[in-house]
Coordinates of C-alpha atoms and ligand atoms in Angstrom, one line a residue:
X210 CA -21.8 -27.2 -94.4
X211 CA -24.7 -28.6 -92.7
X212 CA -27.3 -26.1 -94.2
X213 CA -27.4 -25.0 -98.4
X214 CA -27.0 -20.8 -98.4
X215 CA -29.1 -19.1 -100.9
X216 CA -31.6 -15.9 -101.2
X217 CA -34.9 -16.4 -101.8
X218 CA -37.0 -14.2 -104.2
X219 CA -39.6 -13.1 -101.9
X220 CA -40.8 -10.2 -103.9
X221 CA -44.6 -10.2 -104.8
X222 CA -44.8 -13.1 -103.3
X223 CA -47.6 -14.9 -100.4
X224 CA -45.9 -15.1 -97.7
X225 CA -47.8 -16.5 -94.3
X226 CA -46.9 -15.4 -91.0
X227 CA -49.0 -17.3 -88.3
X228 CA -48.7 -16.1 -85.0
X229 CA -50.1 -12.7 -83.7
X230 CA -47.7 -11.4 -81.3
X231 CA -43.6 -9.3 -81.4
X232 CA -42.0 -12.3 -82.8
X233 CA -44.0 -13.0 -85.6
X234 CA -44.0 -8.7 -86.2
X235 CA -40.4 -9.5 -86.2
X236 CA -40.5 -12.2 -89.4
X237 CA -42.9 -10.1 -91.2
X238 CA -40.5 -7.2 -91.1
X239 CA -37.8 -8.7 -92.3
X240 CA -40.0 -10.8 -95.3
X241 CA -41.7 -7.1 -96.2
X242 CA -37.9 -5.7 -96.4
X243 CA -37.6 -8.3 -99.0
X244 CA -41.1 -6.6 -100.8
X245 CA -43.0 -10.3 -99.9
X246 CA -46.7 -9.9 -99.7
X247 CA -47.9 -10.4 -96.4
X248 CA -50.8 -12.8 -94.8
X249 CA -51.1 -13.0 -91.2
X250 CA -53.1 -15.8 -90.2
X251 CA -54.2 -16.2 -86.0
X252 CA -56.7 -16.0 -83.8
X253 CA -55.4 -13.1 -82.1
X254 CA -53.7 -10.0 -83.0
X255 CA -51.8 -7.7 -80.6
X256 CA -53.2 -4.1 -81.8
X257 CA -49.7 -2.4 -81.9
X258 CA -48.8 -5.4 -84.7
X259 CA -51.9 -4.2 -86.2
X260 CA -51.3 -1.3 -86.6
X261 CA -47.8 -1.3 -87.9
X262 CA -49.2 -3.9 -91.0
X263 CA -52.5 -2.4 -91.6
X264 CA -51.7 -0.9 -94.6
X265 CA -49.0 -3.4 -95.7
X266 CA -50.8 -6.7 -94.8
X267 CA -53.8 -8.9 -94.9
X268 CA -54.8 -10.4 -92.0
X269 CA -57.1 -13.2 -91.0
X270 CA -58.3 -13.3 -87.9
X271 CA -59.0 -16.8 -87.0
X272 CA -56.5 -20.4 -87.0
X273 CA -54.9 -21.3 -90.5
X274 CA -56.2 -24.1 -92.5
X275 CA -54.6 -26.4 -94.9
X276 CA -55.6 -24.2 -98.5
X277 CA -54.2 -21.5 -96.8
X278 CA -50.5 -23.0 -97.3
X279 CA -51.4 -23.6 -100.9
X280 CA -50.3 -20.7 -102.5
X281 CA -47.8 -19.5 -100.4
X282 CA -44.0 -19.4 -101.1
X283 CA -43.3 -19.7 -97.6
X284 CA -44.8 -19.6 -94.4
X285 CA -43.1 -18.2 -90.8
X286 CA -44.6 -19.4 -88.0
X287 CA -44.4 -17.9 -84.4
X288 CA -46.9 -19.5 -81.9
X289 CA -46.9 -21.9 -79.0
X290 CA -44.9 -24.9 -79.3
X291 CA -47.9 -27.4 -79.8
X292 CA -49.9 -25.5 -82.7
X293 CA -46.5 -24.7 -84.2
X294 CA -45.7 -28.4 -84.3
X295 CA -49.2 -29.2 -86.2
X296 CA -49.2 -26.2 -88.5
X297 CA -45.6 -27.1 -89.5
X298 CA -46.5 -30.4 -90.5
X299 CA -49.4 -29.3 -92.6
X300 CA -47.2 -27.2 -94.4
X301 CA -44.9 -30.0 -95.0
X302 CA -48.2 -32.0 -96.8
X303 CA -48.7 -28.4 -99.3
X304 CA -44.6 -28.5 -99.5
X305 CA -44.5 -24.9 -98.2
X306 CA -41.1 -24.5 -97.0
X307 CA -41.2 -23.1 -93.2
X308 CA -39.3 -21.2 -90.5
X309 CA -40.8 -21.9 -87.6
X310 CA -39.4 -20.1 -84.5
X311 CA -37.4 -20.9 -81.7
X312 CA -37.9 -24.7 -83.4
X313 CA -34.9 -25.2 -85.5
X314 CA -35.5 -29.3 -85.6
X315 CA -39.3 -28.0 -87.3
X316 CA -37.2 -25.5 -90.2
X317 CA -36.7 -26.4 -93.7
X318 CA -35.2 -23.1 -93.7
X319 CA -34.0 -20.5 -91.2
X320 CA -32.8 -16.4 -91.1
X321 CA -29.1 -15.6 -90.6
X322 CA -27.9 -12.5 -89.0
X323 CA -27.9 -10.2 -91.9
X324 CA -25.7 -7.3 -92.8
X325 CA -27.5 -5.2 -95.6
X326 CA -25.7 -2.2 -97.7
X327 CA -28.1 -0.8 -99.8
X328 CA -28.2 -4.1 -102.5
X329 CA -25.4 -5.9 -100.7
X330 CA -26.4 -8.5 -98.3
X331 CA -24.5 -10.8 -96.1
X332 CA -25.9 -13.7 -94.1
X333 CA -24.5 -15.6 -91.2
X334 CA -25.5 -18.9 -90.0
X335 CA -24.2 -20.7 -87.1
X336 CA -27.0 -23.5 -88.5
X337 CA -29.0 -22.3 -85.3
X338 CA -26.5 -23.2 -82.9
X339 CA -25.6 -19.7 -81.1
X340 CA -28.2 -17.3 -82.4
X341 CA -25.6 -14.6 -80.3
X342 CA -22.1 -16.0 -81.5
X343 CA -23.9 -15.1 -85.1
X344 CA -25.0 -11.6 -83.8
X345 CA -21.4 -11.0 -82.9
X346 CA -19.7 -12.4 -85.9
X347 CA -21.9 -9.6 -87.6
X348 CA -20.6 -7.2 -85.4
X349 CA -17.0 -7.8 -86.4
X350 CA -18.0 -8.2 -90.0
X351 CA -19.8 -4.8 -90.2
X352 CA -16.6 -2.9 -88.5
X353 CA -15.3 -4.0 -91.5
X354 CA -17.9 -3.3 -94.4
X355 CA -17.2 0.4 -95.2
X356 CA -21.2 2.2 -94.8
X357 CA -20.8 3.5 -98.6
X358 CA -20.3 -0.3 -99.6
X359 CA -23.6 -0.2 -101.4
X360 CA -22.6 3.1 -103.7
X361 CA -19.9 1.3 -104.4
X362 CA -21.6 -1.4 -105.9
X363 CA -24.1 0.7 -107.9
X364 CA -21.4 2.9 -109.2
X365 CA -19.8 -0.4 -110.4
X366 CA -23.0 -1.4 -112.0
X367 CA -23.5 1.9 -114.0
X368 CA -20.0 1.5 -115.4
X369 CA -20.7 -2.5 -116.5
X370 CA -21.3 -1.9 -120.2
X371 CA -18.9 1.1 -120.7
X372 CA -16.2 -0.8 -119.1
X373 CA -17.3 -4.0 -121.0
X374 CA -16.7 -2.1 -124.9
X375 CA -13.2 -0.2 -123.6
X376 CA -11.6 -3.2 -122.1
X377 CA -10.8 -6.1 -123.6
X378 CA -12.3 -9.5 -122.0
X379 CA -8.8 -10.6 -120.5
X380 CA -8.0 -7.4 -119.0
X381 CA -11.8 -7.0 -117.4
X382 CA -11.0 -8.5 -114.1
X383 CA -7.7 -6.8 -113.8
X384 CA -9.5 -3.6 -114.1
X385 CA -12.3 -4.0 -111.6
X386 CA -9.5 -5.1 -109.3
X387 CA -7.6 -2.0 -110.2
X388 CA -10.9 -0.4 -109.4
X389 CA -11.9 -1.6 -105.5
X390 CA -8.1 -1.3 -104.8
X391 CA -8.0 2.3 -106.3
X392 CA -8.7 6.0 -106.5
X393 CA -12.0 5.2 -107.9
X394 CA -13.0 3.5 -105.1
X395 CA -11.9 5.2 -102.6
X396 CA -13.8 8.3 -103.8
X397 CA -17.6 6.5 -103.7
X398 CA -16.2 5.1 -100.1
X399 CA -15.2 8.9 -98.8
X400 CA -18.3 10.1 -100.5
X401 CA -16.9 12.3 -103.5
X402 CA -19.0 11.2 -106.4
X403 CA -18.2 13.5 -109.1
X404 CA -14.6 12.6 -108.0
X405 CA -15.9 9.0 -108.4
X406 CA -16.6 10.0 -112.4
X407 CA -13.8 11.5 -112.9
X408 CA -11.3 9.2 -111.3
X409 CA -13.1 6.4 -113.6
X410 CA -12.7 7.9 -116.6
X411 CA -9.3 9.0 -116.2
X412 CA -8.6 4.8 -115.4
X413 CA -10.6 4.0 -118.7
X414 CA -8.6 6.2 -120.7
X415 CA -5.3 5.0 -119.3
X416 CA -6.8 1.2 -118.7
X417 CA -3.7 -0.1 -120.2
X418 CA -1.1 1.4 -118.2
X419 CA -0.6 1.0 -114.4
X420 CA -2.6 3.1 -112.5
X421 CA -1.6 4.9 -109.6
X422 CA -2.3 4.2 -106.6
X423 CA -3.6 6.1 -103.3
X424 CA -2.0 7.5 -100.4
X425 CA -4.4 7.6 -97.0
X426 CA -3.2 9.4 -94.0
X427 CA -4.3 7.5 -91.2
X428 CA -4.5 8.5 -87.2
X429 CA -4.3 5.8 -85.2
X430 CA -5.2 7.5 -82.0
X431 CA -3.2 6.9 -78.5
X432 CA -2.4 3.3 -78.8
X433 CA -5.9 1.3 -77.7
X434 CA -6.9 -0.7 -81.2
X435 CA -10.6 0.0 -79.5
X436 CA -9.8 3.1 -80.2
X437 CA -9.5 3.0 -83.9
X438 CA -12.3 4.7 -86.3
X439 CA -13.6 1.9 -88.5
X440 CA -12.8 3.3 -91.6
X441 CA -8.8 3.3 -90.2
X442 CA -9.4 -0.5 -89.3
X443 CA -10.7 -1.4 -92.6
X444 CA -7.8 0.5 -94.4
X445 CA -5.5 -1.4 -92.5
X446 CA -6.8 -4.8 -94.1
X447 CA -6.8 -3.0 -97.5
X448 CA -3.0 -1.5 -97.8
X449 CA -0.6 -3.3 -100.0
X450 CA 1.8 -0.5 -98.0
X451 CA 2.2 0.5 -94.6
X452 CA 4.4 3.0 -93.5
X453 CA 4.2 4.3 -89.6
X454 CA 6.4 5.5 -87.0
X455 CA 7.3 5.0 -83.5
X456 CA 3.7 6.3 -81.6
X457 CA 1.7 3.2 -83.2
X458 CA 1.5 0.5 -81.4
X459 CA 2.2 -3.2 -82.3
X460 CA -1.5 -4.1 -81.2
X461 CA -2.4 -2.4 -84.2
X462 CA -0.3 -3.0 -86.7
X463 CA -0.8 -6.5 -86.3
X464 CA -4.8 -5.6 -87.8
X465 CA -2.8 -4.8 -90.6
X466 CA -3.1 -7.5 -93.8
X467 CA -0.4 -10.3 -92.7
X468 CA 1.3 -9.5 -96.6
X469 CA 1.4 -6.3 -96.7
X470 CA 4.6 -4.4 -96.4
X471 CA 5.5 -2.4 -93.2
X472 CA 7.8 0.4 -93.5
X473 CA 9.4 2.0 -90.4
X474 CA 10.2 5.5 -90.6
X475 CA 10.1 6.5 -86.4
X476 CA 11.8 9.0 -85.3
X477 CA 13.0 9.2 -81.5
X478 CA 13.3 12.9 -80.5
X479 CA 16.9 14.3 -81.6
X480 CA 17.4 10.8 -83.5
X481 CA 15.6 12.2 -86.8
X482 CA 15.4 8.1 -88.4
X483 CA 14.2 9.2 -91.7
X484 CA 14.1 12.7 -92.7
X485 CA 10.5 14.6 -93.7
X486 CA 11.5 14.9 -97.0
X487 CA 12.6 11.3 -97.5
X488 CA 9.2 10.1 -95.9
X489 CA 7.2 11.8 -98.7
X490 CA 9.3 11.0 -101.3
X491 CA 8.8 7.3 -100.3
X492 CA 4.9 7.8 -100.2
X493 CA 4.8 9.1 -103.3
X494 CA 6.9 6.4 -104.8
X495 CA 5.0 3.3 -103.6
X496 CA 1.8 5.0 -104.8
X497 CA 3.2 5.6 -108.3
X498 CA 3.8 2.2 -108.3
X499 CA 0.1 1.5 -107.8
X500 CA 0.1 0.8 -104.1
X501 CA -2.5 1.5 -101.4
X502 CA -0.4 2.8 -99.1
X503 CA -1.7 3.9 -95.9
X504 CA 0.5 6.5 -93.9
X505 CA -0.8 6.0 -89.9
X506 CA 0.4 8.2 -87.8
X507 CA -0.1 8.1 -83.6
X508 CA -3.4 10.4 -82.5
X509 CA -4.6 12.6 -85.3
X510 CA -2.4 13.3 -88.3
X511 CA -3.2 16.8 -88.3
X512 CA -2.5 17.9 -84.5
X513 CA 1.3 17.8 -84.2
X514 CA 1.7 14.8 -86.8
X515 CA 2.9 16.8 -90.0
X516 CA -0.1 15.2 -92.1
X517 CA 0.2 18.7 -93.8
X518 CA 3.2 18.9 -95.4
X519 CA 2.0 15.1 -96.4
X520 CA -0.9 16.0 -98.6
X521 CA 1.1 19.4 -99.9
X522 CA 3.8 16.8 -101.2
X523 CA 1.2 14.0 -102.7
X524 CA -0.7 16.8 -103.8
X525 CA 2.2 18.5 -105.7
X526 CA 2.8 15.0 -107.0
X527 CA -0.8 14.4 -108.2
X528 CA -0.9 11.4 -106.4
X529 CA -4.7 11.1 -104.6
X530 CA -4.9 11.2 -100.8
X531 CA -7.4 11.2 -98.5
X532 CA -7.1 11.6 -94.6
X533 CA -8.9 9.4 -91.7
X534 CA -8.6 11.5 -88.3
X535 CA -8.2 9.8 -85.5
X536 CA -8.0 10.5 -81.5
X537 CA -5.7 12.8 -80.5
X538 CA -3.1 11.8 -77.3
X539 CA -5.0 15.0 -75.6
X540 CA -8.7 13.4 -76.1
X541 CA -7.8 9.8 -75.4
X542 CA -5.6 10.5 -72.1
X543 CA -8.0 12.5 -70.7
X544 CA -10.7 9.6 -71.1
X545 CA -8.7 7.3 -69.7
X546 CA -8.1 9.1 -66.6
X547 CA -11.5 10.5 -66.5
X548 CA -10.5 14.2 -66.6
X549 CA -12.3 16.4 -68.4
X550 CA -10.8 18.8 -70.4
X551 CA -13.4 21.8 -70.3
X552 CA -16.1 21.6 -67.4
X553 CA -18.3 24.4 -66.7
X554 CA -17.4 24.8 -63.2
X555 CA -13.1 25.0 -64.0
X556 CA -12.3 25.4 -67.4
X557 CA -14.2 27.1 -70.6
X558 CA -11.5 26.4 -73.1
X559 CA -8.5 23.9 -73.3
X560 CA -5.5 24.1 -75.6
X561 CA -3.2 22.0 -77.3
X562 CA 0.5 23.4 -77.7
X563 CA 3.7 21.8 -78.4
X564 CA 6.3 21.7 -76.0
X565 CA 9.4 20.4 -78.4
X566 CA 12.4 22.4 -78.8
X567 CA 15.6 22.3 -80.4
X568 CA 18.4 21.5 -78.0
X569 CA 18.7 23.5 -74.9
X570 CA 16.2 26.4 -76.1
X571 CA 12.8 26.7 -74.4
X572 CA 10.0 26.0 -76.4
X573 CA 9.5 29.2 -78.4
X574 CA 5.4 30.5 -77.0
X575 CA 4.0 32.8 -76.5
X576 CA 4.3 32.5 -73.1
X577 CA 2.2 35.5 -71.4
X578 CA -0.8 34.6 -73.6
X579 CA -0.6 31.0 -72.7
X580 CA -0.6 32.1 -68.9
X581 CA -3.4 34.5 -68.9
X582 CA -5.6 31.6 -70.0
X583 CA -7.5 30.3 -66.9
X584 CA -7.7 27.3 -68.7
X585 CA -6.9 24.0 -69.4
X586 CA -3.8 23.9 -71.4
X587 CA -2.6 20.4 -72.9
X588 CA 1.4 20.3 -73.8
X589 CA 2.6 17.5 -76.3
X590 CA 5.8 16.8 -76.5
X591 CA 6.7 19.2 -73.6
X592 CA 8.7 16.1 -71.0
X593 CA 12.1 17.4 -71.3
X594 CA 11.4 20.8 -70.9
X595 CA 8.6 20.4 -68.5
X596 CA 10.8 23.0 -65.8
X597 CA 11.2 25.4 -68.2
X598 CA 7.4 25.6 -69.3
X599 CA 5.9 25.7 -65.3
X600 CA 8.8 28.0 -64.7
X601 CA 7.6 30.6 -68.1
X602 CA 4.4 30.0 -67.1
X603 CA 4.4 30.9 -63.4
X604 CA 6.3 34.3 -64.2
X605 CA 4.0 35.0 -66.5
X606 CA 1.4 35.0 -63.6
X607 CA 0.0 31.3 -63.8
X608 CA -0.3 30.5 -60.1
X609 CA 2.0 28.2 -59.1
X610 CA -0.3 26.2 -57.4
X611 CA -2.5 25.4 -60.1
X612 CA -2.5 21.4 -60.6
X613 CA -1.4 19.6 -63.2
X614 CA -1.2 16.2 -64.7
X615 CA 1.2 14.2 -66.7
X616 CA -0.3 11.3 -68.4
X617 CA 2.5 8.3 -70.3
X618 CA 1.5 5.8 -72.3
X619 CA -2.6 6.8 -72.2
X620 CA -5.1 4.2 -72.6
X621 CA -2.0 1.3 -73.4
X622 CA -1.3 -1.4 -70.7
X623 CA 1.4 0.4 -69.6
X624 CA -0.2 3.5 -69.2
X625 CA 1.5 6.0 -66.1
X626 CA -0.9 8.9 -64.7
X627 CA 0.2 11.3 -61.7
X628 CA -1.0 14.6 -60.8
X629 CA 0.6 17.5 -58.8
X630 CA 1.1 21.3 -58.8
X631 CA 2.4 23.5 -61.6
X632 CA 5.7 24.7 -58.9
X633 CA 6.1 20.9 -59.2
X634 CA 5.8 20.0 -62.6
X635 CA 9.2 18.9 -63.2
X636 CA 9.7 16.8 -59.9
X637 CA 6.4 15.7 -60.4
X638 CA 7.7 14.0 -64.1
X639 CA 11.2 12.6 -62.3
X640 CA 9.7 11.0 -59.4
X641 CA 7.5 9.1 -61.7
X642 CA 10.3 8.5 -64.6
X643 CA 8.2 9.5 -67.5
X644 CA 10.2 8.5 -70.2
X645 CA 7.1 7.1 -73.1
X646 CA 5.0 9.6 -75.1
X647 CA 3.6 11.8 -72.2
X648 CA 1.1 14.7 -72.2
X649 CA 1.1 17.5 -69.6
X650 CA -2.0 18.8 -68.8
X651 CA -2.2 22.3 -67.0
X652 CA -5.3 23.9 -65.2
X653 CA -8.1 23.2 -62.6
X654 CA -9.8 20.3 -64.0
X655 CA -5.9 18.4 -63.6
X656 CA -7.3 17.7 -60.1
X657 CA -10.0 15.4 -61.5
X658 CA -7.9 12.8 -63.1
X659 CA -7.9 9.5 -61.9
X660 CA -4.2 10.2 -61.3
X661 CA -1.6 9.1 -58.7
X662 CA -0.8 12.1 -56.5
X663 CA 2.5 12.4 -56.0
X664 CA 3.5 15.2 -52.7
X665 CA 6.7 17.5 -52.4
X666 CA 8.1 16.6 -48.9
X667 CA 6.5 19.8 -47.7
X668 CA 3.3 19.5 -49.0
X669 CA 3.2 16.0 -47.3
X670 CA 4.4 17.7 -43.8
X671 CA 1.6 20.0 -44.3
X672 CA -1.1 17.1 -44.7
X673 CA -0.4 15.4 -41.9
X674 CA 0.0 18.3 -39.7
X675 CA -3.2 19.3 -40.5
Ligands
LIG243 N1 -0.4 13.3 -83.8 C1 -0.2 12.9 -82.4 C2 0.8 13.7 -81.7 C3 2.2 13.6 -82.2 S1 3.4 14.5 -81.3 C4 -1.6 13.0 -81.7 O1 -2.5 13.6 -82.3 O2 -1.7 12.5 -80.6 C5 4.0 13.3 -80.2 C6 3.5 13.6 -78.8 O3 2.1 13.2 -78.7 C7 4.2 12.9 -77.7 O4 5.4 13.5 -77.4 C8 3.2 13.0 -76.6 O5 3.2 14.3 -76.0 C9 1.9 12.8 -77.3 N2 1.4 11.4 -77.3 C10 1.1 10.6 -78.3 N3 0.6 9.4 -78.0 C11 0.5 9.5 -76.6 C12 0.0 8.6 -75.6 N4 -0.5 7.4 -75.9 N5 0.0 9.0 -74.3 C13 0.5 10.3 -74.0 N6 1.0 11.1 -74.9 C14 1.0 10.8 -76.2

């Protein structure tokens, strides 16, 4: 560690600010977030700096002298390289610790990159080596600080004493463990404060026996970890238990905690691996056993994903659960082929139906209603039976030459897009051996994906005679 960490006490306190122009606005922002008592000392002031401090500031309009370091707790100075030199060496005779800008050799202290969450502050310091490697690092830290981080805290704080005459001293830490791990917690973070109250008390009047834990339902989205909400991200370095199926992708569940315990429970189509039923029961017991278990499920757990019938069971079960959406395989393939899935021009409306089907049947639509829509109709699950819904839908009076898309694998590495006509759809999904998770889409705005474009012999013939 080449520089000592620690947070100054600025409140109240004289703090100097030489320098008159952005960059010394800059420090005095950041030393009046800290409730510091501002003295700007220079010769000149840029008027827009003025007026931002008038009411929050004294200023002296001429250069700083040595008494003027003499009762300051600290002193920020932002000026040319020569005067900044002197004045910093003055302030080294009055031992006024300073942060002089763009002069880290001249610092006997200097400003990290700060996260703040309400009374939670984190600092970074590269000791003034990158200035942008510490920008970033806060980037990736504040993906990870949940937004409500700072209710957390307070609520904690308003429950110190009660906690500290119901639970014994040995137990204390266990509890507030319990606590951030727990119901509680995850309450404040989702925003549910009378929840919050009534989660606590229920774990100080059963502080002695294991509480139960919490069941999230998590949407992954399409496959791209970029693609993740934050709140799913941070979840994912919380959960003791992870339990996910085929449509997440190993790029993500390698964010996951490197101890925590992954269940499989995919199913391939027709190769049911692990019942409904058994799924929920297995949610329910890892939570009862006091587990954060997260439940991520590919796209959005409530289009097509059976999150439902998830928080009926943990509900019935009185097991707390709370659901993260994420972006559906309809949303995220259309971004990443650019195609717009309502456009004032083509469509006013889009659609998302499921294609699956038991065995040989057709999916089971309404078929006629689907058809008279003139716009943009997204089919999951629809591959295998892609004939049978172009051929329903064009004798229910879709035209046959309305385009289409079929998009595999959206936004992964391995992602396939093509695009055709609806008379087509079926050779279209052969000739390009969709096999992955694939989306159909049906309607004008098909034409505007950044799709192969794959011909029927006689469409081809046509081109080139014309
Ligand atoms: N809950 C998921 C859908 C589950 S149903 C969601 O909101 O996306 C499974 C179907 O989703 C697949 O058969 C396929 O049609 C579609 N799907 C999921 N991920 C996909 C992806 N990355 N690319 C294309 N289609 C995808």
């Amino acid at each position: 560690m080449n520089q000592f960490p620690a947070f100054f006490n600025f409140r109240d306190r004289e703090i100097l600010i030489i320098g008159g122009l952005e960059q010394a606005a800059a420090k005095a922002r950041l030393a009046a977030s800290a409730g510091a008592k501002l003295t700007f000392i220079w010769s000149a002031f840029d008027p827009a700096l003025r007026r931002e401090f008038a009411s929050r500031a004294q200023f002296k309009h001429r250069l700083p002298e040595i008494a003027d370091f003499n009762d300051a707790a600290a002193a920020f100075i932002a000026c040319d390289e020569r005067s900044a030199t002197k004045f910093a060496r003055i302030a080294k005779l009055q031992k006024t610790p300073v942060n002089v800008v763009d002069l880290p050799a001249l610092c006997d202290f200097t400003t990290p990159s700060i996260i703040e969450r309400e009374q939670i502050t984190i600092a970074i310091s590269t000791g003034g080596a990158a200035p942008v490697l510490a920008r970033r690092l806060r980037a990736t830290i504040e993906r990870l600080v949940p937004a409500r981080i700072g209710a957390l805290a307070a609520f904690a704080n308003r429950y110190r004493d009660t906690v500290k005459s119901i639970i014994p001293p040995n137990e204390r830490r266990n509890f507030w463990e319990r606590f951030f791990d727990g119901p509680v917690s995850a309450q404040i973070l989702a925003g549910n404060d009378d929840g919050a109250d009534e989660a606590m008390l229920a774990a100080l009047n059963r502080s002695n026996k294991t509480d139960t834990g919490v069941v999230h339902i998590v949407g992954a989205g399409p496959g791209d970890p970029e693609l993740l909400t934050r709140r799913a991200h941070r979840l994912l370095q919380d959960a003791d238990v992870i339990v996910h199926d085929r449509l997440v992708s190993g790029e993500i569940l390698s964010l996951a905690r490197r101890d925590a315990t992954r269940i499989f429970v995919g199913k391939k189509k027709a190769d049911h691996a692990v019942p409904q039923s058994d799924i929920e029961k297995l949610l329910i017991d890892e939570a009862r056993k006091g587990k954060t278990v997260i439940r991520l499920k590919g796209g959005d757990p409530f289009i097509f994903g059976r999150g439902g019938e998830e928080v009926d069971a943990l509900r019935a079960a009185n097991i707390p659960v709370f659901v993260t959406p994420g972006i559906t395989a309809a949303i995220g393939c259309a971004a990443a082929t650019s195609l717009p899935l309502t456009h004032r021009d083509f469509a006013q409306a889009v659609t998302f139906v499921t294609g699956h089907a038991k065995g040989d049947e057709d999916p089971d639509l309404d078929w006629a209603a689907l058809a008279a829509l003139k716009n943009t109709l997204v089919i999951y699950m629809g591959v295998s039976k892609a004939g049978a819904i172009a051929k329903r839908l064009i004798k229910n009076g879709r035209d046959a030459n309305t385009p289409v898309a079929v998009v595999e694998n959206g936004s992964r590495n391995n992602q396939v897009a093509v695009k055709g006509r609806l008379g087509n759809l079926e050779m279209l999904v052969s000739a390009a051996s969709i096999q992955g998770p694939a989306i159909l889409v049906i309607g004008d705005v098909a034409a505007l994906a950044d799709a192969t474009e794959i011909l029927t012999n006689v469409q081809r013939e046509q081109r080139e005679a014309a």
